[in-house]
Each structure stands twice: as structure tokens, then as C-alpha cells.
Amino acid sequence: DAGVIQSPRHEVTEMGQEVTLRCKPISGHDYLFWYRQTMMRGLELLIYFNNNVPIDDSGMPEDRFSAKMPNASFSTLKIQPSEPRDSAVYFCASKGNRGSEKLFFGSGTQLSVL
Amino acid sequence: GQNIDQPTEMTATEGAIVQINCTYQTSGFNGLFWYQQHAGEAPTFLSYNVLDGLEEKGRFSSFLSRSKGYSYLLLKELQMKDSASYLCAVFDTDKLIFGTGTRLQVFP
């Protein structure tokens, strides 16, 4: 298995632009998580899905952030409009069903908003 | 609320033993994880404790006390490649909540 695949690896954009981050979970995994990592706040859970349905989006910082999972093999995290304080590493992770609690992380997207 | 505490930084010498502590207060508990994260890389799984006691895996061991809300990660025979951040995380219902991590530096 190729593991969790994220794209792009690096994104540099200007304030006000729309940013879309992409994730392909491990095939057969039922859960998908989006995290954001900064030096100050560590790894923060933004939102997670179970069977493509958003379960908890309480970590999404503002309405500028949105996430979708149109099918079991693809998810997006969108920031519109982007701001410099959104600069961080964004990780996607997936796991199997209950009883299989280990999370597998993608390589992350390093986002810089200028 | 949810609160996971661990030291920000630790240093140790190659060949030594180091213990990284983690205390937690969460509304739910389905297990505790330790992840290792090298600079610029994704977190990778180290250990999972759901019952009280010690789990040993090679040079790494992890301990859990649910009644005390306490865990530690023990690293033996430290090597230079063990220099990394170590993240304590609690499974609360269906979601994994992370502490801010402990940055470990191993010196020769």
C-alpha cells in the first residue's frame, strides 16, 4: 500500500488567495483526519470524517476553512481567503474501523501564506 | 475539557536512558499513543496502551496508569537517531488528541 498521500508537499501563496490541500487515505480505512501543526500549538485536530461523513469539525478555526470528502478515496481542505497566520504544516491521517486505532499520517503539506 | 501535558524539551547522552512523562485530562479515554516525529517529517507510531501497565518493544517501553492520568515513554540505549520530537496522544472517543510534544536532543 502506498500509505496516505497528500498533495502538494509545499504551497506558497499570497494572502487572499484560495488554497486547496488534497489527501488520499489508505484504501479500506474508514476514518480520515485533518491536522494542523505549528511550533506554538503543536498538532491540532481540525476535522475528521467517518465513512465520508464529517463527524466533528469543532477544530476548524473559522469559516474560511472547509473540508469535504466526496468519496472514500479523496478529501480536500480548502482555505478561502488565506491569511499569513494560516501558515503551518497540514497533515492528513487515516485509520481503520473501531478496534484498529493506529493513525497513519501522510507526509504533510507545508503551507506558506505571504 | 482536554489537556495533555508533557515537557517541552529534554536532553540526554548517547547510550543513556531517558523517560518522557505525559499527564492527561480528557472527557473520554480509549487508549494512549506515543508517536515519534523527526524534523520535517510526519509522525510515526511508536506505542499504544489501553490497559494499565508497561508495554515493551525493543529499546522503547511505554507505561500507562489510567487512574492517575499518567503515561511515560522510556527510551533505552539512546542513539543519535533518537533525536526527535515525541508526541503523547489520547484517543478520546473516535479522535486522537495530541500534546504539544517533547523535543529530545541526544548528544554524543
Short mmCIF file of C-alpha atoms in Angstrom, two decimals:
data_model
loop_
_atom_site.label_atom_id
_atom_site.label_comp_id
_atom_site.label_asym_id
_atom_site.label_seq_id
_atom_site.Cartn_x
_atom_site.Cartn_y
_atom_site.Cartn_z
CA ASP A 1 0.00 0.00 0.00
CA ALA A 2 1.27 3.49 -0.81
CA GLY A 3 0.17 4.93 2.51
CA VAL A 4 -1.65 8.22 2.95
CA ILE A 5 -0.89 10.53 0.03
CA GLN A 6 -1.03 14.29 0.32
CA SER A 7 -0.54 16.98 -2.29
CA PRO A 8 1.04 19.37 -2.76
CA ARG A 9 4.10 18.89 -0.49
CA HIS A 10 4.73 22.62 -0.46
CA GLU A 11 2.43 25.53 -1.23
CA VAL A 12 3.40 29.18 -1.27
CA THR A 13 0.62 31.66 -1.90
CA GLU A 14 -0.31 35.26 -1.30
CA MET A 15 -2.75 36.50 1.27
CA GLY A 16 -6.30 36.43 -0.02
CA GLN A 17 -5.78 33.54 -2.42
CA GLU A 18 -7.69 30.27 -2.22
CA VAL A 19 -5.69 27.22 -1.15
CA THR A 20 -6.76 23.60 -1.67
CA LEU A 21 -4.98 20.72 0.03
CA ARG A 22 -5.62 17.15 -1.08
CA CYS A 23 -5.50 13.78 0.61
CA LYS A 24 -5.90 10.17 -0.45
CA PRO A 25 -6.32 7.86 2.58
CA ILE A 26 -5.17 4.27 2.79
CA SER A 27 -7.59 2.04 0.91
CA GLY A 28 -10.13 0.42 3.24
CA HIS A 29 -9.69 2.95 6.04
CA ASP A 30 -12.96 4.33 7.36
CA TYR A 31 -11.67 7.38 9.20
CA LEU A 32 -9.87 10.44 7.84
CA PHE A 33 -8.42 13.25 9.94
CA TRP A 34 -7.05 16.69 9.08
CA TYR A 35 -4.49 18.18 11.49
CA ARG A 36 -2.56 21.44 11.51
CA GLN A 37 0.88 21.70 13.13
CA THR A 38 2.63 24.85 14.31
CA MET A 39 5.51 25.40 16.72
CA MET A 40 3.28 27.26 19.15
CA ARG A 41 0.25 24.98 19.21
CA GLY A 42 1.57 21.58 18.16
CA LEU A 43 -0.72 19.18 16.28
CA GLU A 44 -4.31 20.41 16.33
CA LEU A 45 -7.22 18.35 15.06
CA LEU A 46 -9.25 20.38 12.58
CA ILE A 47 -11.91 17.91 11.41
CA TYR A 48 -12.47 14.20 10.97
CA PHE A 49 -14.68 12.02 8.78
CA ASN A 50 -16.12 8.55 9.26
CA ASN A 51 -17.33 6.79 6.11
CA ASN A 52 -17.05 10.10 4.23
CA VAL A 53 -19.32 11.93 6.71
CA PRO A 54 -17.90 14.83 8.76
CA ILE A 55 -18.23 13.88 12.43
CA ASP A 56 -16.52 16.66 14.33
CA ASP A 57 -15.42 19.97 12.84
CA SER A 58 -15.08 21.83 16.13
CA GLY A 59 -11.36 22.35 15.48
CA MET A 60 -11.87 24.25 12.24
CA PRO A 61 -10.66 27.73 13.15
CA GLU A 62 -13.02 29.87 11.09
CA ASP A 63 -15.50 29.89 8.24
CA ARG A 64 -12.58 30.44 5.88
CA PHE A 65 -11.77 26.75 6.37
CA SER A 66 -13.84 24.00 4.79
CA ALA A 67 -13.29 20.29 4.21
CA LYS A 68 -15.01 17.74 2.01
CA MET A 69 -14.81 14.02 1.42
CA PRO A 70 -16.78 13.24 -1.75
CA ASN A 71 -15.76 9.57 -1.72
CA ALA A 72 -13.78 7.06 0.31
CA SER A 73 -10.52 7.76 -1.53
CA PHE A 74 -10.34 11.54 -1.60
CA SER A 75 -10.61 14.54 0.71
CA THR A 76 -9.87 18.24 0.39
CA LEU A 77 -9.19 21.01 2.87
CA LYS A 78 -9.82 24.47 1.47
CA ILE A 79 -8.86 27.86 2.87
CA GLN A 80 -10.56 30.86 1.27
CA PRO A 81 -9.32 33.53 1.64
CA SER A 82 -5.94 32.55 3.06
CA GLU A 83 -4.11 34.66 5.66
CA PRO A 84 -0.47 34.68 6.84
CA ARG A 85 -1.49 33.13 10.19
CA ASP A 86 -2.66 30.04 8.28
CA SER A 87 0.99 29.21 7.54
CA ALA A 88 1.62 25.77 9.03
CA VAL A 89 2.10 22.12 8.11
CA TYR A 90 -1.20 20.41 7.37
CA PHE A 91 -1.33 16.64 7.89
CA CYS A 92 -3.92 14.18 6.75
CA ALA A 93 -4.20 10.84 8.55
CA SER A 94 -6.39 7.78 8.24
CA LYS A 95 -7.26 4.71 10.30
CA GLY A 96 -9.33 1.59 10.04
CA ASN A 97 -12.57 0.85 11.86
CA ARG A 98 -13.06 0.65 15.64
CA GLY A 99 -10.57 -1.78 17.15
CA SER A 100 -7.88 -0.55 14.78
CA GLU A 101 -6.92 2.70 16.48
CA LYS A 102 -3.49 3.39 14.97
CA LEU A 103 -3.35 6.52 12.81
CA PHE A 104 -1.25 6.61 9.66
CA PHE A 105 -0.06 10.05 8.60
CA GLY A 106 0.64 11.49 5.19
CA SER A 107 3.83 13.45 4.54
CA GLY A 108 2.07 16.76 5.11
CA THR A 109 1.68 19.99 3.16
CA GLN A 110 3.91 22.89 4.16
CA LEU A 111 1.77 25.99 3.57
CA SER A 112 3.27 29.47 3.49
CA VAL A 113 0.93 32.45 3.07
CA LEU A 114 2.81 35.65 2.30
CA GLY B 1 -12.07 19.96 28.51
CA GLN B 2 -8.98 18.27 27.19
CA ASN B 3 -5.47 18.79 28.48
CA ILE B 4 -2.33 16.82 27.66
CA ASP B 5 0.93 17.93 29.26
CA GLN B 6 4.48 16.86 28.54
CA PRO B 7 7.85 18.62 28.92
CA THR B 8 8.83 20.87 26.05
CA GLU B 9 12.45 19.81 25.76
CA MET B 10 14.84 17.20 27.13
CA THR B 11 18.46 16.36 26.53
CA ALA B 12 20.35 13.12 27.08
CA THR B 13 23.61 11.41 26.23
CA GLU B 14 24.13 8.62 23.72
CA GLY B 15 23.79 5.23 25.44
CA ALA B 16 21.77 6.61 28.35
CA ILE B 17 18.14 6.07 29.37
CA VAL B 18 15.52 8.81 29.21
CA GLN B 19 11.93 8.91 30.46
CA ILE B 20 9.40 11.28 28.91
CA ASN B 21 6.32 11.87 31.05
CA CYS B 22 2.81 12.72 29.94
CA THR B 23 -0.22 13.63 32.02
CA TYR B 24 -3.69 13.95 30.57
CA GLN B 25 -7.23 15.02 31.37
CA THR B 26 -9.75 14.18 28.69
CA SER B 27 -13.50 13.72 28.63
CA GLY B 28 -13.14 10.23 27.13
CA PHE B 29 -10.36 7.65 27.01
CA ASN B 30 -9.92 4.83 24.53
CA GLY B 31 -6.16 4.50 24.75
CA LEU B 32 -2.88 6.42 24.75
CA PHE B 33 -0.39 6.63 21.91
CA TRP B 34 3.21 7.73 21.58
CA TYR B 35 4.41 8.96 18.21
CA GLN B 36 7.90 9.94 17.09
CA GLN B 37 8.41 12.85 14.72
CA HIS B 38 11.72 13.78 13.12
CA ALA B 39 12.12 17.36 11.91
CA GLY B 40 10.35 17.92 8.61
CA GLU B 41 8.67 14.52 8.65
CA ALA B 42 5.30 13.06 9.58
CA PRO B 43 4.64 11.48 12.98
CA THR B 44 5.24 7.72 13.08
CA PHE B 45 3.66 5.27 15.51
CA LEU B 46 5.70 4.04 18.48
CA SER B 47 3.31 2.52 21.01
CA TYR B 48 -0.30 2.11 22.14
CA ASN B 49 -1.50 1.49 25.70
CA VAL B 50 -5.13 0.86 26.55
CA LEU B 51 -4.68 -1.10 29.79
CA ASP B 52 -2.60 -0.17 32.83
CA GLY B 53 0.97 -1.39 32.85
CA LEU B 54 4.12 -1.50 30.83
CA GLU B 55 4.41 -2.36 27.14
CA GLU B 56 7.91 -3.15 25.94
CA LYS B 57 9.04 -3.03 22.34
CA GLY B 58 12.77 -3.29 21.85
CA ARG B 59 14.57 -0.22 23.19
CA PHE B 60 11.26 1.59 23.75
CA SER B 61 8.74 0.96 26.54
CA SER B 62 5.52 2.78 27.40
CA PHE B 63 3.66 2.80 30.69
CA LEU B 64 0.08 3.76 31.48
CA SER B 65 -1.83 4.47 34.69
CA ARG B 66 -5.43 5.33 33.85
CA SER B 67 -6.37 6.18 37.45
CA LYS B 68 -3.59 8.77 37.59
CA GLY B 69 -3.99 10.05 34.03
CA TYR B 70 -0.30 9.38 33.51
CA SER B 71 1.96 7.76 30.97
CA TYR B 72 5.65 7.67 30.23
CA LEU B 73 7.82 6.65 27.32
CA LEU B 74 11.15 5.07 28.24
CA LEU B 75 13.97 5.05 25.71
CA LYS B 76 16.98 2.85 26.47
CA GLU B 77 20.45 2.72 24.92
CA LEU B 78 19.90 6.08 23.30
CA GLN B 79 21.24 6.60 19.81
CA MET B 80 21.83 9.82 17.91
CA LYS B 81 18.96 8.95 15.57
CA ASP B 82 16.57 9.10 18.56
CA SER B 83 16.86 12.89 18.46
CA ALA B 84 13.28 13.83 17.55
CA SER B 85 10.01 15.07 18.99
CA TYR B 86 7.92 12.58 20.96
CA LEU B 87 4.19 13.17 20.94
CA CYS B 88 1.81 11.86 23.57
CA ALA B 89 -1.75 11.47 22.27
CA VAL B 90 -5.02 10.32 23.82
CA PHE B 91 -7.81 8.62 21.92
CA ASP B 92 -10.96 10.41 23.05
CA THR B 93 -13.98 8.60 21.59
CA ASP B 94 -13.03 8.48 17.88
CA LYS B 95 -10.43 11.23 17.71
CA LEU B 96 -6.75 11.38 18.60
CA ILE B 97 -5.78 14.47 20.61
CA PHE B 98 -2.07 15.34 20.78
CA GLY B 99 0.06 17.05 23.35
CA THR B 100 2.50 19.68 22.09
CA GLY B 101 5.36 17.19 22.07
CA THR B 102 8.73 16.79 23.78
CA ARG B 103 11.79 17.64 21.74
CA LEU B 104 14.60 15.25 22.68
CA GLN B 105 18.20 16.01 21.79
CA VAL B 106 20.75 13.21 22.12
CA PHE B 107 24.38 14.28 22.45
CA PRO B 108 27.46 12.11 21.81
#
